[in-house]
Coordinates of C-alpha atoms in Angstrom, one line a residue:
Chain A
X1 CA 35.3 -11.5 41.8
X2 CA 34.7 -14.3 38.7
X3 CA 31.8 -12.3 37.4
X4 CA 33.2 -9.2 37.0
X5 CA 36.6 -10.0 35.5
X6 CA 34.7 -12.2 33.0
X7 CA 32.6 -9.5 32.0
X8 CA 35.3 -7.8 31.4
X9 CA 37.2 -10.1 29.5
X10 CA 34.0 -10.7 27.1
X11 CA 33.7 -6.9 26.6
X12 CA 37.4 -6.2 25.7
X13 CA 36.8 -9.1 23.0
X14 CA 34.3 -6.9 21.5
X15 CA 36.4 -4.3 21.6
X16 CA 38.7 -5.8 19.7
X17 CA 36.6 -7.3 17.3
X18 CA 35.1 -3.4 17.0
X19 CA 39.1 -2.2 16.6
X20 CA 39.8 -4.8 14.0
X21 CA 36.6 -4.5 11.7
X22 CA 37.2 -0.7 11.4
X23 CA 40.7 -1.4 10.7
X24 CA 40.1 -3.6 8.2
X25 CA 37.2 -1.6 6.5
X26 CA 40.1 1.2 6.8
X27 CA 42.6 -1.0 5.2
X28 CA 40.3 -1.9 2.0
X29 CA 39.4 1.5 1.2
X30 CA 43.9 1.6 1.3
X31 CA 43.8 -1.3 -1.5
X32 CA 41.3 0.4 -3.9
X33 CA 43.6 1.4 -6.8
X34 CA 42.5 5.0 -6.8
X35 CA 43.7 8.3 -5.3
X36 CA 41.1 8.7 -3.1
X37 CA 41.6 12.4 -2.4
X38 CA 40.7 12.6 -6.5
X39 CA 37.6 10.2 -6.3
X40 CA 36.1 12.7 -3.6
X41 CA 37.1 16.3 -5.5
X42 CA 36.7 15.5 -8.8
X43 CA 36.9 18.9 -9.8
X44 CA 38.8 20.2 -7.0
X45 CA 42.7 21.9 -8.0
X46 CA 45.6 19.8 -7.0
X47 CA 45.8 22.4 -3.7
X48 CA 42.6 21.6 -2.2
X49 CA 43.4 18.0 -2.9
X50 CA 46.4 18.9 -1.1
X51 CA 44.6 19.9 1.7
X52 CA 41.7 17.2 2.0
X53 CA 44.4 14.4 2.1
X54 CA 46.3 15.8 5.2
X55 CA 42.9 16.5 7.0
X56 CA 41.9 13.3 6.3
X57 CA 45.0 12.0 6.7
X58 CA 45.2 10.2 2.8
X59 CA 49.1 11.4 3.2
X60 CA 49.7 9.6 6.4
X61 CA 50.7 5.5 6.3
X62 CA 47.5 2.7 6.2
X63 CA 48.2 2.7 10.5
X64 CA 48.2 6.7 10.6
X65 CA 45.0 7.2 8.2
X66 CA 43.6 4.7 10.9
X67 CA 44.2 6.3 13.4
X68 CA 43.4 10.3 12.5
X69 CA 39.9 8.3 11.2
X70 CA 39.4 6.4 15.0
X71 CA 40.2 9.7 16.8
X72 CA 38.1 11.6 15.1
X73 CA 35.0 8.8 15.0
X74 CA 35.0 8.5 18.7
X75 CA 34.5 12.1 19.4
X76 CA 31.3 11.9 17.6
X77 CA 33.3 13.4 13.9
X78 CA 32.4 10.8 11.3
X79 CA 33.7 12.7 8.4
X80 CA 31.9 14.3 5.4
X81 CA 29.7 13.6 2.6
X82 CA 31.6 15.9 -0.5
X83 CA 29.5 16.5 -3.8
X84 CA 30.1 19.6 -6.5
X85 CA 27.9 22.0 -4.0
X86 CA 29.8 21.2 -1.1
X87 CA 29.9 18.8 1.8
X88 CA 27.5 17.1 4.5
X89 CA 28.3 15.7 7.5
X90 CA 27.7 11.6 7.8
X91 CA 26.4 12.2 11.1
X92 CA 23.8 14.4 10.2
X93 CA 22.8 11.4 7.4
X94 CA 22.8 8.9 9.6
X95 CA 21.0 10.9 12.7
X96 CA 18.4 10.8 9.8
X97 CA 18.3 7.4 9.2
X98 CA 18.8 5.5 12.4
X99 CA 15.2 5.7 13.6
X100 CA 14.1 4.4 10.6
X101 CA 16.0 2.0 11.0
X102 CA 15.5 1.6 14.8
X103 CA 12.0 1.8 13.7
X104 CA 12.0 -0.7 10.9
X105 CA 13.9 -3.1 12.9
X106 CA 11.9 -2.9 16.6
X107 CA 8.4 -3.2 14.1
X108 CA 9.5 -6.2 12.4
X109 CA 11.2 -7.8 15.5
X110 CA 8.0 -7.3 17.5
X111 CA 5.8 -8.7 14.7
X112 CA 7.9 -11.9 14.2
X113 CA 8.0 -13.4 18.1
X114 CA 4.7 -11.9 18.5
X115 CA 3.4 -14.2 15.6
X116 CA 6.7 -17.0 16.4
X117 CA 5.6 -17.2 19.7
X118 CA 2.3 -18.7 19.9
X119 CA 3.2 -20.6 16.5
X120 CA 6.4 -22.4 18.2
X121 CA 4.3 -23.4 21.4
X122 CA 1.6 -25.4 19.2
X123 CA 3.9 -26.8 17.1
X124 CA 6.0 -28.2 20.4
X125 CA 3.2 -29.3 21.9
X126 CA 1.3 -31.0 19.2
X127 CA 4.9 -32.6 17.5
X128 CA 4.6 -34.8 15.1
X129 CA 0.7 -34.0 14.6
X130 CA -0.8 -32.6 12.0
X131 CA -1.2 -29.4 13.7
X132 CA 2.9 -29.4 13.9
X133 CA 3.2 -30.5 10.3
X134 CA 1.0 -27.9 8.5
X135 CA 2.7 -24.8 10.4
X136 CA 6.7 -26.1 10.0
X137 CA 6.1 -27.0 6.3
X138 CA 4.5 -23.4 5.6
X139 CA 7.0 -21.9 8.0
X140 CA 10.2 -23.8 6.2
X141 CA 8.8 -22.8 2.8
X142 CA 8.4 -19.2 3.4
X143 CA 11.7 -18.6 5.0
X144 CA 13.2 -19.7 2.0
X145 CA 11.6 -17.4 -0.3
X146 CA 14.3 -14.1 -0.3
X147 CA 12.6 -11.1 0.8
X148 CA 12.8 -8.9 -1.7
X149 CA 11.0 -11.2 -3.6
X150 CA 8.2 -11.4 -1.0
X151 CA 8.8 -7.4 -1.3
X152 CA 8.0 -7.1 -4.9
X153 CA 5.0 -9.6 -4.5
X154 CA 3.8 -7.3 -2.5
X155 CA 4.3 -4.3 -4.3
X156 CA 2.4 -5.7 -7.9
X157 CA -0.3 -7.1 -5.6
X158 CA -0.9 -5.0 -2.5
X159 CA 0.4 -1.7 -3.6
X160 CA -0.3 -1.4 -7.6
X161 CA -2.9 -4.2 -8.3
X162 CA -5.4 -3.6 -5.5
X163 CA -3.6 0.3 -4.3
X164 CA -4.4 -0.7 -0.8
X165 CA -0.6 0.4 0.5
X166 CA 2.0 2.9 -0.1
X167 CA 4.8 1.5 -2.5
X168 CA 7.5 4.3 -1.4
X169 CA 9.1 6.8 1.3
X170 CA 8.8 7.0 4.4
X171 CA 6.4 8.8 6.9
X172 CA 7.8 9.7 10.6
X173 CA 6.2 9.4 13.4
X174 CA 5.2 13.2 14.0
X175 CA 3.3 13.6 10.5
X176 CA 0.9 11.2 12.0
X177 CA 0.8 7.1 13.2
X178 CA -1.6 5.7 10.9
X179 CA 0.1 7.4 7.4
X180 CA 3.6 6.3 9.5
X181 CA 2.9 2.7 10.0
X182 CA 1.2 2.5 6.5
X183 CA 4.2 3.1 5.0
X184 CA 5.8 0.6 7.0
X185 CA 3.2 -2.3 6.5
X186 CA 5.1 -3.8 4.0
X187 CA 8.7 -3.4 4.9
X188 CA 8.0 -5.0 8.0
X189 CA 6.1 -8.1 6.3
X190 CA 8.8 -8.7 4.0
X191 CA 11.4 -8.9 6.7
X192 CA 9.6 -10.6 9.1
X193 CA 8.3 -13.6 7.4
X194 CA 11.9 -15.3 7.5
X195 CA 12.6 -14.1 10.7
X196 CA 9.1 -15.6 11.9
X197 CA 10.3 -19.1 10.6
X198 CA 13.7 -19.1 12.4
X199 CA 12.4 -18.4 16.1
X200 CA 9.7 -20.4 15.7
X201 CA 11.6 -23.0 14.1
X202 CA 14.2 -22.7 17.2
X203 CA 11.2 -22.6 20.1
X204 CA 9.9 -25.5 19.3
X205 CA 13.1 -27.6 19.2
X206 CA 13.8 -26.6 22.6
X207 CA 10.2 -26.5 23.9
X208 CA 10.4 -30.0 23.0
X209 CA 13.7 -30.7 24.6
X210 CA 12.5 -28.7 27.6
X211 CA 9.2 -30.9 27.9
X212 CA 10.5 -34.2 28.7
X213 CA 12.6 -32.7 31.5
X214 CA 11.6 -34.0 34.8
X215 CA 9.8 -30.9 36.4
X216 CA 7.1 -30.9 33.8
X217 CA 6.3 -34.3 34.8
X218 CA 6.4 -33.1 38.5
X219 CA 4.0 -30.2 37.4
X220 CA 1.7 -32.5 35.4
X221 CA 1.6 -35.2 38.0
X222 CA 0.4 -32.1 40.4
X223 CA -2.2 -31.7 38.7
X224 CA -1.2 -28.3 36.8
X225 CA -3.3 -27.7 33.6
X226 CA -1.1 -28.5 30.0
X227 CA -2.1 -24.8 29.3
X228 CA -0.9 -23.3 32.4
X229 CA 2.8 -25.7 32.0
X230 CA 3.4 -24.5 28.8
X231 CA 2.4 -21.1 29.4
X232 CA 4.4 -20.6 32.4
X233 CA 7.4 -23.5 33.1
X234 CA 8.6 -24.8 29.8
X235 CA 8.1 -21.3 27.8
X236 CA 10.6 -19.2 29.7
X237 CA 13.7 -21.9 29.8
X238 CA 12.9 -22.0 26.3
X239 CA 13.3 -19.3 25.1
X240 CA 16.9 -18.4 25.8
X241 CA 18.3 -19.6 21.6
X242 CA 15.2 -17.6 20.6
X243 CA 16.1 -14.4 22.4
X244 CA 19.9 -14.8 21.6
X245 CA 19.2 -15.2 17.9
X246 CA 16.2 -11.9 17.8
X247 CA 19.3 -10.1 19.1
X248 CA 21.9 -11.4 17.0
X249 CA 19.6 -10.1 14.0
X250 CA 19.0 -7.2 15.7
X251 CA 22.5 -6.0 14.6
X252 CA 22.0 -8.0 10.9
X253 CA 18.5 -5.8 10.4
X254 CA 19.8 -2.8 11.3
X255 CA 22.4 -2.6 8.5
X256 CA 21.6 -5.7 6.7
X257 CA 18.0 -4.8 4.8
X258 CA 19.7 -2.8 2.3
X259 CA 17.4 -4.4 -0.9
X260 CA 14.6 -3.5 0.9
X261 CA 14.8 0.0 2.2
X262 CA 15.8 0.7 -1.0
X263 CA 12.7 -0.7 -2.7
X264 CA 10.9 0.9 -0.8
X265 CA 12.7 3.6 -0.2
X266 CA 12.7 3.5 3.5
X267 CA 16.1 4.8 3.2
X268 CA 17.7 3.7 6.4
X269 CA 21.2 3.0 7.0
X270 CA 21.6 0.0 5.3
X271 CA 20.8 2.5 2.3
X272 CA 23.1 4.6 3.5
X273 CA 26.1 2.2 2.8
X274 CA 24.6 1.3 -0.5
X275 CA 24.6 5.7 -1.1
X276 CA 28.1 5.6 0.1
X277 CA 29.2 2.8 -2.5
X278 CA 27.6 4.4 -5.1
X279 CA 28.6 8.0 -4.8
X280 CA 32.1 6.5 -4.2
X281 CA 31.7 8.3 -0.2
X282 CA 34.3 5.7 1.1
X283 CA 35.0 8.3 4.5
X284 CA 30.8 7.6 4.8
X285 CA 31.5 4.3 3.7
X286 CA 34.1 4.1 6.5
X287 CA 32.3 5.7 9.6
X288 CA 28.5 3.9 8.6
X289 CA 30.0 0.4 8.8
X290 CA 31.7 0.6 11.5
X291 CA 28.0 2.0 13.4
X292 CA 27.0 -0.5 12.2
X293 CA 29.3 -3.0 13.4
X294 CA 28.8 -1.2 17.1
X295 CA 25.3 -2.3 17.1
X296 CA 25.9 -5.7 16.6
X297 CA 28.6 -5.9 19.2
X298 CA 26.3 -4.0 21.3
X299 CA 23.4 -6.6 20.6
X300 CA 25.3 -9.1 21.3
X301 CA 26.8 -7.9 24.9
X302 CA 22.9 -7.8 25.2
X303 CA 22.3 -11.0 24.5
X304 CA 25.2 -12.4 27.1
X305 CA 23.4 -10.0 29.4
X306 CA 19.7 -10.7 29.2
X307 CA 20.4 -14.5 28.9
X308 CA 21.8 -14.7 32.2
X309 CA 17.9 -13.1 33.9
X310 CA 16.2 -15.3 31.7
X311 CA 17.7 -18.8 32.5
X312 CA 19.9 -17.8 35.8
X313 CA 21.8 -21.1 35.1
X314 CA 23.7 -20.2 32.1
X315 CA 25.4 -17.4 34.6
X316 CA 27.0 -19.6 36.9
X317 CA 27.6 -22.0 33.5
X318 CA 29.6 -19.1 31.4
X319 CA 31.8 -18.2 34.5
X320 CA 33.1 -22.2 34.9
X321 CA 33.5 -22.4 31.3
Chain B
X1 CA 19.2 -45.0 4.6
X2 CA 15.8 -44.0 5.0
X3 CA 13.9 -43.9 1.3
X4 CA 13.7 -40.4 0.2
X5 CA 9.7 -38.7 0.6
X6 CA 8.1 -36.7 -1.8
X7 CA 8.9 -33.0 -1.8
X8 CA 13.2 -34.3 -1.7
X9 CA 12.2 -36.1 -4.6
X10 CA 10.3 -32.7 -6.2
X11 CA 13.6 -31.0 -4.9
X12 CA 16.3 -33.4 -6.3
X13 CA 14.5 -33.1 -9.5
X14 CA 14.2 -29.5 -9.7
X15 CA 17.7 -29.4 -8.8
X16 CA 18.9 -31.8 -11.9
X17 CA 17.1 -29.6 -14.4
X18 CA 18.8 -26.2 -13.3
X19 CA 21.7 -28.1 -13.2
X20 CA 20.8 -29.4 -16.8
X21 CA 20.4 -25.5 -17.7
X22 CA 23.5 -24.7 -15.8
X23 CA 25.5 -27.4 -18.2
X24 CA 23.8 -28.1 -21.0
X25 CA 21.6 -24.9 -21.3
X26 CA 24.0 -23.5 -24.7
X27 CA 22.7 -27.4 -26.9
X28 CA 18.5 -26.1 -26.6
X29 CA 18.0 -24.4 -29.5
X30 CA 16.8 -20.9 -28.5
X31 CA 18.4 -17.9 -29.6
X32 CA 21.4 -15.9 -27.7
X33 CA 19.2 -14.7 -24.6
X34 CA 19.5 -11.1 -25.4
X35 CA 18.0 -11.4 -28.9
X36 CA 15.2 -9.1 -29.5
X37 CA 12.0 -10.0 -30.7
X38 CA 11.0 -6.8 -31.9
X39 CA 7.2 -8.3 -32.6
X40 CA 6.6 -9.9 -29.6
X41 CA 7.4 -7.0 -26.8
X42 CA 5.8 -7.7 -23.5
X43 CA 4.2 -10.9 -24.3
X44 CA 2.5 -13.0 -21.7
X45 CA 3.0 -16.4 -20.2
X46 CA 2.1 -19.6 -22.2
X47 CA 2.3 -17.6 -25.7
X48 CA 3.3 -19.2 -28.5
X49 CA 6.9 -19.3 -29.4
X50 CA 7.5 -17.5 -25.9
X51 CA 6.6 -20.1 -23.4
X52 CA 7.4 -18.3 -20.7
X53 CA 6.8 -14.3 -22.4
X54 CA 9.0 -11.5 -23.5
X55 CA 9.8 -8.4 -21.7
X56 CA 9.6 -4.6 -22.9
X57 CA 13.3 -5.2 -24.3
X58 CA 11.8 -8.2 -26.2
X59 CA 13.8 -10.8 -24.8
X60 CA 12.7 -14.0 -24.5
X61 CA 11.6 -14.6 -20.9
X62 CA 13.0 -18.3 -21.6
X63 CA 16.3 -18.1 -22.8
X64 CA 17.1 -15.3 -20.4
X65 CA 16.6 -17.8 -17.5
X66 CA 18.4 -20.8 -19.1
X67 CA 21.6 -18.4 -19.4
X68 CA 20.6 -15.9 -15.9
X69 CA 20.6 -19.8 -14.6
X70 CA 24.3 -20.9 -15.5
X71 CA 25.6 -17.8 -14.7
X72 CA 23.6 -18.0 -10.8
X73 CA 24.2 -21.1 -10.5
X74 CA 28.2 -20.9 -11.5
X75 CA 29.0 -18.0 -9.0
X76 CA 27.3 -20.1 -6.2
X77 CA 28.7 -23.6 -7.3
X78 CA 32.1 -21.3 -7.0
X79 CA 31.7 -19.2 -4.6
X80 CA 30.0 -21.7 -1.5
X81 CA 33.0 -24.0 -3.1
X82 CA 36.1 -22.1 -2.5
X83 CA 34.6 -21.0 0.8
X84 CA 33.8 -23.9 1.9
X85 CA 37.3 -25.7 1.8
X86 CA 38.7 -22.2 3.0
X87 CA 36.7 -22.4 5.6
X88 CA 36.9 -25.2 6.4
X89 CA 40.5 -25.7 6.5
X90 CA 40.5 -22.8 9.1
X91 CA 38.2 -24.0 11.3
X92 CA 39.5 -27.7 11.6
X93 CA 43.0 -26.5 11.7
X94 CA 41.3 -24.0 14.6
X95 CA 39.9 -26.3 16.5
X96 CA 42.6 -29.3 16.3
X97 CA 45.0 -27.0 17.5
X98 CA 43.1 -25.1 20.0
X99 CA 45.5 -22.6 21.9
X100 CA 46.9 -18.8 20.4
X101 CA 45.7 -20.4 17.1
X102 CA 42.5 -21.0 17.5
X103 CA 41.8 -17.5 19.4
X104 CA 43.3 -15.6 16.2
X105 CA 40.8 -17.7 14.1
X106 CA 37.6 -17.3 16.6
X107 CA 38.5 -13.2 16.8
X108 CA 38.5 -13.6 12.7
X109 CA 35.5 -15.0 12.0
X110 CA 33.8 -12.6 14.2
X111 CA 35.3 -9.7 13.2
X112 CA 33.4 -11.4 9.3
X113 CA 30.1 -11.6 11.2
X114 CA 29.8 -9.2 13.1
X115 CA 29.3 -6.6 9.2
X116 CA 25.8 -8.0 7.8
X117 CA 26.6 -10.6 4.8
X118 CA 25.1 -8.2 2.3
X119 CA 26.9 -4.5 3.6
X120 CA 30.5 -6.8 3.2
X121 CA 29.5 -8.4 0.1
X122 CA 28.4 -4.8 -1.4
X123 CA 31.8 -2.9 0.4
X124 CA 34.0 -6.2 -1.0
X125 CA 32.1 -5.4 -4.6
X126 CA 32.8 -2.0 -5.0
X127 CA 36.4 -1.9 -4.1
X128 CA 37.3 -4.9 -5.9
X129 CA 35.5 -4.1 -8.9
X130 CA 37.1 -0.8 -9.3
X131 CA 39.3 0.2 -11.8
X132 CA 42.5 2.2 -11.5
X133 CA 40.7 4.2 -14.4
X134 CA 38.2 5.1 -12.4
X135 CA 35.6 6.4 -16.0
X136 CA 36.3 2.9 -17.7
X137 CA 33.7 0.1 -17.2
X138 CA 34.9 -3.2 -15.4
X139 CA 34.5 -5.7 -17.9
X140 CA 32.1 -8.7 -17.1
X141 CA 34.7 -11.2 -16.8
X142 CA 36.1 -9.5 -14.0
X143 CA 32.7 -8.5 -12.2
X144 CA 32.0 -12.3 -12.1
X145 CA 35.5 -13.2 -10.5
X146 CA 34.8 -9.8 -8.0
X147 CA 31.4 -11.4 -7.0
X148 CA 33.0 -15.0 -6.4
X149 CA 35.6 -13.5 -4.5
X150 CA 33.2 -11.0 -2.4
X151 CA 30.9 -14.1 -1.4
X152 CA 33.2 -16.5 -1.0
X153 CA 35.3 -14.2 1.8
X154 CA 31.7 -13.8 3.1
X155 CA 30.9 -17.6 3.3
X156 CA 34.9 -18.0 5.2
X157 CA 33.7 -17.1 8.0
X158 CA 29.8 -18.8 8.3
X159 CA 31.4 -21.9 7.1
X160 CA 34.8 -21.6 9.5
X161 CA 33.2 -21.1 12.6
X162 CA 30.7 -24.1 11.8
X163 CA 33.5 -26.2 10.7
X164 CA 35.5 -25.2 13.7
X165 CA 31.9 -26.2 16.4
X166 CA 32.1 -30.1 14.7
X167 CA 35.5 -30.5 14.8
X168 CA 35.3 -29.3 18.6
X169 CA 32.8 -32.0 19.4
X170 CA 34.9 -34.6 17.9
X171 CA 38.5 -33.9 18.6
X172 CA 37.8 -35.0 22.5
X173 CA 36.0 -38.6 21.4
X174 CA 37.9 -41.7 22.3
X175 CA 39.1 -42.7 19.2
X176 CA 40.9 -39.8 18.4
X177 CA 43.2 -39.9 21.9
X178 CA 43.5 -43.6 20.9
X179 CA 45.0 -42.5 17.3
X180 CA 47.2 -40.0 19.2
X181 CA 48.5 -42.1 22.1
X182 CA 49.2 -44.3 19.5
X183 CA 51.4 -42.2 17.5
X184 CA 49.3 -41.3 14.4
X185 CA 50.4 -37.5 13.0
X186 CA 48.2 -34.9 13.6
X187 CA 47.4 -34.9 10.2
X188 CA 46.8 -37.9 9.4
X189 CA 44.6 -37.9 12.3
X190 CA 42.4 -34.7 11.0
X191 CA 42.2 -36.9 7.7
X192 CA 41.5 -40.0 8.9
X193 CA 39.0 -39.5 12.0
X194 CA 37.8 -35.9 11.9
X195 CA 37.8 -34.9 8.1
X196 CA 34.9 -37.9 7.8
X197 CA 33.5 -36.7 10.6
X198 CA 32.9 -33.6 9.6
X199 CA 31.9 -33.6 6.5
X200 CA 28.3 -34.4 6.8
X201 CA 27.3 -31.9 8.8
X202 CA 29.1 -29.2 6.2
X203 CA 27.6 -30.6 3.2
X204 CA 24.2 -29.6 5.1
X205 CA 25.4 -25.8 5.5
X206 CA 26.7 -26.5 2.0
X207 CA 23.2 -26.1 0.5
X208 CA 22.2 -23.6 2.6
X209 CA 25.0 -21.8 2.0
X210 CA 24.5 -21.9 -2.1
X211 CA 20.9 -21.0 -1.1
X212 CA 22.3 -17.5 0.5
X213 CA 24.5 -16.8 -2.2
X214 CA 22.0 -17.2 -4.8
X215 CA 20.3 -14.5 -2.8
X216 CA 22.8 -12.1 -2.1
X217 CA 23.4 -12.2 -6.0
X218 CA 20.2 -11.7 -6.8
X219 CA 20.2 -8.9 -4.1
X220 CA 23.1 -6.9 -4.9
X221 CA 21.8 -6.7 -9.0
X222 CA 18.9 -5.6 -7.6
X223 CA 20.9 -3.0 -6.3
X224 CA 22.5 -2.9 -9.1
X225 CA 26.1 -3.8 -8.7
X226 CA 26.2 -7.5 -9.8
X227 CA 26.8 -8.2 -13.1
X228 CA 25.8 -5.0 -15.3
X229 CA 22.9 -6.0 -17.9
X230 CA 24.3 -9.6 -17.6
X231 CA 21.9 -12.9 -18.0
X232 CA 21.2 -13.7 -13.9
X233 CA 18.5 -14.4 -11.9
X234 CA 18.8 -11.0 -10.3
X235 CA 19.7 -9.1 -13.2
X236 CA 16.5 -9.9 -14.8
X237 CA 14.5 -9.0 -11.6
X238 CA 16.4 -5.9 -11.4
X239 CA 15.8 -5.3 -14.9
X240 CA 12.2 -6.4 -14.2
X241 CA 11.1 -3.8 -11.8
X242 CA 10.8 -1.3 -14.4
X243 CA 7.8 -3.3 -16.0
X244 CA 6.6 -4.0 -12.4
X245 CA 3.0 -2.5 -13.4
X246 CA 1.9 -4.0 -17.2
X247 CA 3.9 -7.3 -17.0
X248 CA 4.4 -8.1 -14.0
X249 CA 5.3 -11.9 -15.4
X250 CA 8.3 -10.5 -15.8
X251 CA 9.1 -10.5 -12.2
X252 CA 7.3 -13.8 -11.5
X253 CA 9.2 -15.8 -14.1
X254 CA 12.7 -14.7 -12.3
X255 CA 11.0 -15.0 -9.1
X256 CA 9.6 -18.5 -9.0
X257 CA 12.9 -19.4 -10.4
X258 CA 15.0 -18.0 -7.9
X259 CA 12.5 -19.3 -4.8
X260 CA 11.8 -22.6 -5.9
X261 CA 16.1 -23.3 -5.8
X262 CA 16.9 -21.8 -2.7
X263 CA 13.6 -23.9 -1.3
X264 CA 15.3 -27.3 -3.0
X265 CA 18.7 -26.4 -1.7
X266 CA 17.3 -25.7 1.6
X267 CA 14.8 -29.0 1.6
X268 CA 18.0 -30.9 0.9
X269 CA 20.7 -29.5 3.6
X270 CA 17.6 -29.8 6.4
X271 CA 17.3 -33.3 4.2
X272 CA 21.1 -34.2 5.4
X273 CA 21.1 -32.9 8.7
X274 CA 18.1 -34.7 9.9
X275 CA 20.0 -38.3 8.3
X276 CA 22.9 -36.5 10.4
X277 CA 21.4 -36.1 13.8
X278 CA 19.4 -39.8 13.4
X279 CA 23.1 -41.1 13.1
X280 CA 24.4 -39.1 15.9
X281 CA 21.0 -40.3 18.0
X282 CA 22.3 -44.0 17.3
X283 CA 26.0 -43.8 18.1

């Protein structure tokens, strides 16, 4: 019983956050000191603009406008992008951009975790020794270098000087796996370096704490090898913070990789945000930001569920808290 | 107090140099950063007269760096100062008062955090920097103000949440209960007992936040919504992208300065936090 009410409460909290985010964006748009209909239809007649105002709810107050947008959004109508030749559906743009962002995010996470876990285990096992110091210091320095700097240096060396990899564009998986991967390597490296450092650091700290626990002494006195203790007994309970951080960064990667997406012309969801702003497509902006927030909230929920599986102790702790 | 290690001294030294550039850059004997050296286009590093070379516009890169440092550091310090102040007031109040105020504040922080930093900054900049007459350019000083304001708003939930968390760990301590039972006023408990204990944690995060803001400002400039054609590190990177193939040093220079500054602030933030942890361990 307690558990169900806990989850209901958690979901309600996240829904409130979502509603507030979207309402906030909606309010922000209404604060723009220009007539939105004129911005969207710069060459249209006043009559056409009036129709648009009514269609989008610009003629209503902020709350009426928000409710109208929300009603459409929930039904899958994300609005349109207006340009001189006509209109395009925002949902069509997102349907094109979303797989790009999701794949970019997935590769980045897989690479980051695959590299961070062994590094974290080694540096926790050798805490304070040379191997630990080298790993920690190198990663710390790398993580402070902004991802666009890494991206530009990669473009200069790997892309231009040695011409090993294409510097621009995105090729869908269906057009050849290798071509697809070739276009993804540099963006993924740029995005994952910082994450590797964060993950390694979190895992190292948690593993050092776990290594001090009694059950580790117990396992060692039973005669289990260090390898087995580290990988089988310590890694799992120590990976909770890492998983939380990984899931939370997924939301960030889906909309937040704007600079990398525009440097490499990957054109994912982050770039859609940028394009909407640059082109003053405020309805598209509102819907795209809402989708990004939706993903963030969704991954937040996944964290809560997953952490219960990884470390069953947290389930009860959370319910009691 | 533990003696500083060599990297820490290097970080302090580098940041001092950057502060010197930012505050006293104008006394250095440079022409304006956008003075065009027509005879020296795209000269390389360590050329006579142009230590860091020039770009394809003929701008001297050292002069640009010094002017850019002023802009980037000014924006970073202003945004972190304002964001830290507002965030910590909100966070500390929420954690101290608890109840409904706390719930509302946490929800507001979560709302801010559920949109990626850069998306939020981008949206705020674009809304705040829109002129009533959309065809008219926005003056540079207003762009700077808008950037600072947007980055401040981005920082408030991040710093506010940390201030709240730090405060929560202190409000339950005996000395706070004791002060309260002796009839000390809440405002006094906060200023005398809570703030001094929460401050070190906030300072550690503030160093990290300076790095975040510098990177965010540069990202916005690369996307073309920062300070147009202005001198900031990000602006230099944005301009340098055109010279990427033939004069990559135009990119190396601002990237080097930016990266070293962020490494330094992150390192110092780490040192402050390590010091804090060892102090906590003793308590």
